[in-house]
Short mmCIF file of C-alpha atoms in Angstrom, two decimals:
data_model
loop_
_atom_site.label_atom_id
_atom_site.label_comp_id
_atom_site.label_asym_id
_atom_site.label_seq_id
_atom_site.Cartn_x
_atom_site.Cartn_y
_atom_site.Cartn_z
CA MET A 1 0.00 0.00 0.00
CA ALA A 2 2.89 2.35 0.80
CA LYS A 3 4.34 1.85 -2.68
CA HIS A 4 0.97 2.60 -4.24
CA GLY A 5 0.67 5.70 -2.06
CA LYS A 6 4.03 7.06 -3.19
CA ARG A 7 3.24 6.40 -6.84
CA LEU A 8 -0.13 8.13 -6.55
CA ARG A 9 1.43 11.10 -4.77
CA ARG A 10 3.94 11.46 -7.61
CA ALA A 11 1.09 11.27 -10.12
CA TYR A 12 -0.65 14.16 -8.37
CA GLU A 13 2.43 16.38 -8.60
CA ALA A 14 1.87 19.37 -10.91
CA ILE A 15 -1.90 18.75 -10.92
CA ASP A 16 -4.07 21.44 -9.38
CA ARG A 17 -7.03 19.60 -7.87
CA ASP A 18 -9.17 22.74 -8.02
CA ALA A 19 -8.32 23.74 -11.61
CA PHE A 20 -10.22 22.93 -14.79
CA TYR A 21 -8.23 21.64 -17.75
CA GLY A 22 -8.78 21.54 -21.47
CA VAL A 23 -9.41 18.00 -22.69
CA GLY A 24 -6.15 17.92 -24.67
CA GLU A 25 -4.00 18.96 -21.73
CA ALA A 26 -5.80 16.53 -19.41
CA VAL A 27 -5.34 13.58 -21.78
CA LYS A 28 -1.65 14.37 -22.22
CA THR A 29 -1.07 14.67 -18.46
CA ILE A 30 -3.01 11.53 -17.58
CA LYS A 31 -1.22 9.47 -20.23
CA GLU A 32 2.16 10.62 -18.90
CA ARG A 33 1.21 9.60 -15.37
CA ALA A 34 -0.33 6.22 -16.24
CA THR A 35 2.72 4.27 -15.14
CA ALA A 36 1.16 1.07 -13.78
CA LYS A 37 2.51 -2.27 -15.04
CA PHE A 38 -0.66 -2.83 -17.07
CA ASP A 39 -2.37 -0.79 -19.77
CA GLU A 40 -4.56 1.46 -17.65
CA THR A 41 -8.11 2.28 -18.70
CA ILE A 42 -8.89 5.95 -19.26
CA GLU A 43 -12.18 6.73 -17.58
CA VAL A 44 -14.56 9.66 -17.88
CA SER A 45 -17.03 10.51 -15.13
CA MET A 46 -19.87 13.01 -15.46
CA ASN A 47 -21.99 14.58 -12.74
CA LEU A 48 -25.41 15.40 -14.22
CA GLY A 49 -28.15 17.68 -12.97
CA ILE A 50 -30.77 14.94 -12.89
CA ASP A 51 -32.60 12.73 -10.42
CA PRO A 52 -32.67 9.24 -12.02
CA ARG A 53 -35.33 8.13 -9.54
CA HIS A 54 -37.83 9.99 -11.74
CA ALA A 55 -38.74 8.22 -14.96
CA ASP A 56 -38.52 11.43 -17.02
CA GLN A 57 -34.94 12.06 -15.87
CA ASN A 58 -33.37 8.73 -16.81
CA VAL A 59 -30.19 8.86 -18.90
CA ARG A 60 -29.39 5.63 -20.67
CA GLY A 61 -28.12 4.63 -24.08
CA VAL A 62 -25.23 3.37 -26.17
CA ILE A 63 -22.45 5.05 -28.12
CA MET A 64 -20.00 3.57 -30.61
CA LEU A 65 -16.66 5.17 -29.76
CA PRO A 66 -14.68 6.12 -32.88
CA HIS A 67 -11.56 4.29 -31.66
CA GLY A 68 -13.14 1.54 -29.56
CA THR A 69 -12.46 0.94 -25.88
CA GLY A 70 -9.41 -1.29 -26.04
CA LYS A 71 -11.33 -3.80 -23.95
CA SER A 72 -12.57 -7.15 -25.19
CA LEU A 73 -16.15 -7.66 -24.00
CA ARG A 74 -17.59 -11.10 -23.37
CA VAL A 75 -20.99 -11.27 -25.06
CA ALA A 76 -23.83 -13.67 -24.28
CA VAL A 77 -26.67 -14.19 -26.76
CA PHE A 78 -30.06 -15.79 -26.21
CA ALA A 79 -31.04 -17.26 -29.57
CA ARG A 80 -32.05 -20.47 -31.29
CA GLY A 81 -31.34 -22.14 -34.61
CA ASP A 82 -29.95 -20.01 -37.42
CA LYS A 83 -29.82 -16.90 -35.19
CA ALA A 84 -27.67 -18.79 -32.68
CA LYS A 85 -25.26 -19.80 -35.45
CA LEU A 86 -25.09 -16.20 -36.74
CA ALA A 87 -24.29 -15.00 -33.23
CA LEU A 88 -21.48 -17.53 -32.87
CA ASP A 89 -20.08 -16.66 -36.29
CA ALA A 90 -20.07 -12.98 -35.29
CA GLY A 91 -17.94 -13.74 -32.24
CA ALA A 92 -20.39 -14.25 -29.38
CA ASP A 93 -18.79 -15.94 -26.37
CA LEU A 94 -21.90 -17.67 -25.03
CA VAL A 95 -24.98 -18.65 -27.04
CA GLY A 96 -28.01 -20.61 -25.92
CA ALA A 97 -31.67 -20.66 -25.00
CA GLU A 98 -33.16 -22.42 -21.98
CA ASP A 99 -29.77 -24.00 -21.27
CA LEU A 100 -28.13 -20.57 -21.04
CA ALA A 101 -31.01 -19.31 -18.88
CA GLU A 102 -30.37 -22.14 -16.41
CA LYS A 103 -26.69 -21.17 -16.17
CA VAL A 104 -27.56 -17.52 -15.55
CA GLN A 105 -30.15 -18.48 -12.96
CA ALA A 106 -27.44 -20.49 -11.20
CA GLY A 107 -25.23 -17.41 -11.06
CA GLN A 108 -22.96 -18.19 -14.02
CA MET A 109 -22.70 -14.71 -15.57
CA ASP A 110 -19.22 -14.52 -17.02
CA PHE A 111 -20.19 -11.92 -19.62
CA ASP A 112 -20.31 -8.13 -20.01
CA ARG A 113 -23.17 -7.70 -22.49
CA CYS A 114 -26.36 -9.71 -23.00
CA ILE A 115 -28.24 -9.79 -26.31
CA ALA A 116 -31.49 -11.59 -27.16
CA THR A 117 -33.70 -12.17 -30.17
CA PRO A 118 -37.30 -10.97 -29.65
CA ASP A 119 -38.68 -14.52 -29.53
CA MET A 120 -36.38 -15.33 -26.60
CA MET A 121 -37.70 -12.59 -24.31
CA ALA A 122 -40.24 -14.92 -22.74
CA VAL A 123 -37.28 -16.91 -21.44
CA VAL A 124 -35.03 -13.94 -20.70
CA GLY A 125 -37.83 -12.04 -18.95
CA ARG A 126 -37.77 -14.58 -16.10
CA LEU A 127 -34.13 -13.60 -15.44
CA GLY A 128 -34.94 -9.96 -14.71
CA LYS A 129 -34.11 -10.20 -11.01
CA VAL A 130 -30.70 -11.65 -11.84
CA LEU A 131 -29.73 -9.63 -14.92
CA GLY A 132 -31.44 -6.35 -14.01
CA PRO A 133 -29.35 -5.33 -10.98
CA ARG A 134 -26.17 -5.92 -13.01
CA GLY A 135 -27.39 -3.77 -15.90
CA LEU A 136 -27.37 -6.80 -18.22
CA MET A 137 -31.06 -7.11 -19.07
CA PRO A 138 -31.54 -6.93 -22.85
CA ASN A 139 -33.41 -3.80 -23.92
CA PRO A 140 -34.83 -2.88 -27.35
CA LYS A 141 -33.89 0.80 -26.83
CA LEU A 142 -30.24 -0.21 -26.42
CA GLY A 143 -30.24 -2.49 -29.44
CA THR A 144 -29.76 -5.58 -27.31
CA VAL A 145 -33.15 -7.06 -28.16
CA THR A 146 -32.89 -7.52 -31.91
CA ALA A 147 -33.33 -9.98 -34.74
CA ASP A 148 -30.00 -8.86 -36.16
CA VAL A 149 -27.90 -10.56 -33.51
CA ALA A 150 -24.80 -10.65 -35.70
CA GLU A 151 -24.66 -6.86 -35.99
CA ALA A 152 -25.39 -6.45 -32.26
CA VAL A 153 -22.52 -8.80 -31.39
CA ARG A 154 -20.12 -7.02 -33.75
CA ALA A 155 -21.10 -3.64 -32.26
CA ALA A 156 -20.54 -4.88 -28.70
CA LYS A 157 -17.17 -6.33 -29.68
CA GLY A 158 -16.18 -3.31 -31.72
CA GLY A 159 -16.18 -0.58 -29.08
CA GLN A 160 -19.82 0.15 -28.31
CA VAL A 161 -20.25 1.59 -24.81
CA GLU A 162 -23.48 1.30 -22.84
CA PHE A 163 -24.11 4.05 -20.31
CA ARG A 164 -26.61 4.51 -17.52
CA ALA A 165 -26.86 7.21 -14.87
CA GLU A 166 -26.54 5.98 -11.30
CA LYS A 167 -28.70 7.09 -8.38
CA ALA A 168 -26.57 10.16 -7.64
CA GLY A 169 -26.83 11.34 -11.25
CA ILE A 170 -23.33 10.16 -12.14
CA VAL A 171 -22.52 8.38 -15.38
CA HIS A 172 -19.10 6.97 -16.16
CA ALA A 173 -17.35 4.72 -18.65
CA GLY A 174 -13.99 3.55 -19.89
CA VAL A 175 -13.18 5.42 -23.10
CA GLY A 176 -9.88 3.84 -24.09
CA LYS A 177 -6.50 2.74 -22.82
CA ALA A 178 -3.39 4.68 -21.81
CA SER A 179 -1.66 3.16 -24.85
CA PHE A 180 -4.07 4.96 -27.21
CA THR A 181 -2.80 8.08 -28.95
CA GLU A 182 -3.76 11.42 -27.45
CA GLN A 183 -5.91 12.23 -30.48
CA ALA A 184 -7.80 8.93 -30.25
CA LEU A 185 -8.54 9.50 -26.56
CA ILE A 186 -9.65 13.09 -27.15
CA GLU A 187 -12.04 11.97 -29.90
CA ASN A 188 -13.41 9.15 -27.74
CA VAL A 189 -13.95 11.47 -24.76
CA LYS A 190 -15.74 14.03 -26.93
CA ALA A 191 -17.89 11.31 -28.52
CA PHE A 192 -18.95 10.00 -25.11
CA VAL A 193 -19.71 13.45 -23.68
CA GLY A 194 -21.61 14.27 -26.87
CA ALA A 195 -23.76 11.17 -26.47
CA ILE A 196 -24.60 12.11 -22.88
CA SER A 197 -25.39 15.65 -23.98
CA ARG A 198 -27.79 14.39 -26.66
CA ALA A 199 -29.43 12.05 -24.14
CA LYS A 200 -30.59 14.97 -21.98
CA PRO A 201 -33.98 13.93 -20.58
CA SER A 202 -37.06 16.09 -20.89
CA GLY A 203 -37.42 16.36 -17.12
CA ALA A 204 -33.91 17.75 -16.51
CA LYS A 205 -33.97 21.34 -15.26
CA GLY A 206 -31.14 23.81 -14.71
CA THR A 207 -27.55 22.90 -15.54
CA TYR A 208 -27.49 19.46 -17.13
CA ILE A 209 -23.74 18.70 -17.30
CA ARG A 210 -22.38 19.90 -13.97
CA LYS A 211 -18.92 18.37 -13.91
CA VAL A 212 -16.73 16.15 -16.08
CA SER A 213 -13.55 14.51 -14.88
CA LEU A 214 -10.97 12.25 -16.50
CA SER A 215 -8.67 9.74 -14.86
CA SER A 216 -6.73 6.54 -15.42
CA THR A 217 -7.34 3.33 -13.47
CA MET A 218 -4.55 4.00 -10.96
CA GLY A 219 -4.11 7.72 -11.45
CA PRO A 220 -5.54 11.02 -10.24
CA GLY A 221 -8.68 12.62 -11.61
CA MET A 222 -8.63 15.93 -13.49
CA LYS A 223 -11.63 18.22 -13.89
CA LEU A 224 -12.33 19.19 -17.49
CA GLU A 225 -13.47 22.48 -18.97
CA ILE A 226 -16.88 21.56 -20.32
CA GLY A 227 -16.53 24.12 -23.11
CA THR A 228 -13.66 22.12 -24.63
CA LEU A 229 -15.95 19.09 -24.86
CA VAL A 230 -19.29 20.35 -26.12
CA GLY A 231 -18.32 23.57 -27.85
CA GLY A 232 -19.38 25.95 -25.09
#
């Protein structure tokens, strides 16, 4: 723990915790300080002026990042017959019907994204109490209930990010790796913030995007100037 503490203290050097940084400067600084022995994830966190407990203030959706996430998602697909084969051919990690439902019900959920064909929702619907709390329940609005399972699998594998505001109105996601170029990270950050901006719910009043910060897995967070992300 002491070693980690020293490393983190060094990472905070030259960073003003109260200052706001342009996205380019923040990305450059965070990349330079991402010195862990693994390829750290670059994460963006946004504090929104919403109350997700109200249905008209929910923020949820998906965004395909221009440069992907650098993370390989494990994808499970509920499908039968030809659709199951298409899902497998597209790269799905787990494919099944009632057999897959039994595994999920037993707590075997070694996957990051869950997709289902419409005809499988009668089976998947019974798993709501298991999949729902983990944010894995297939949803037509997110493109995870679809007849085109092959495209959904390719999107999930290709850098699509699903976002959902938490109870405190905070939404966050990994938007790349420290090994990405600065330009790629800047474009991914702007794409994610843009998606959140467009997802502004009708019930949101006052300032919608209150704060945006950027950090690496093991590094310090830096507050961003919102104007450098959404054009003012």
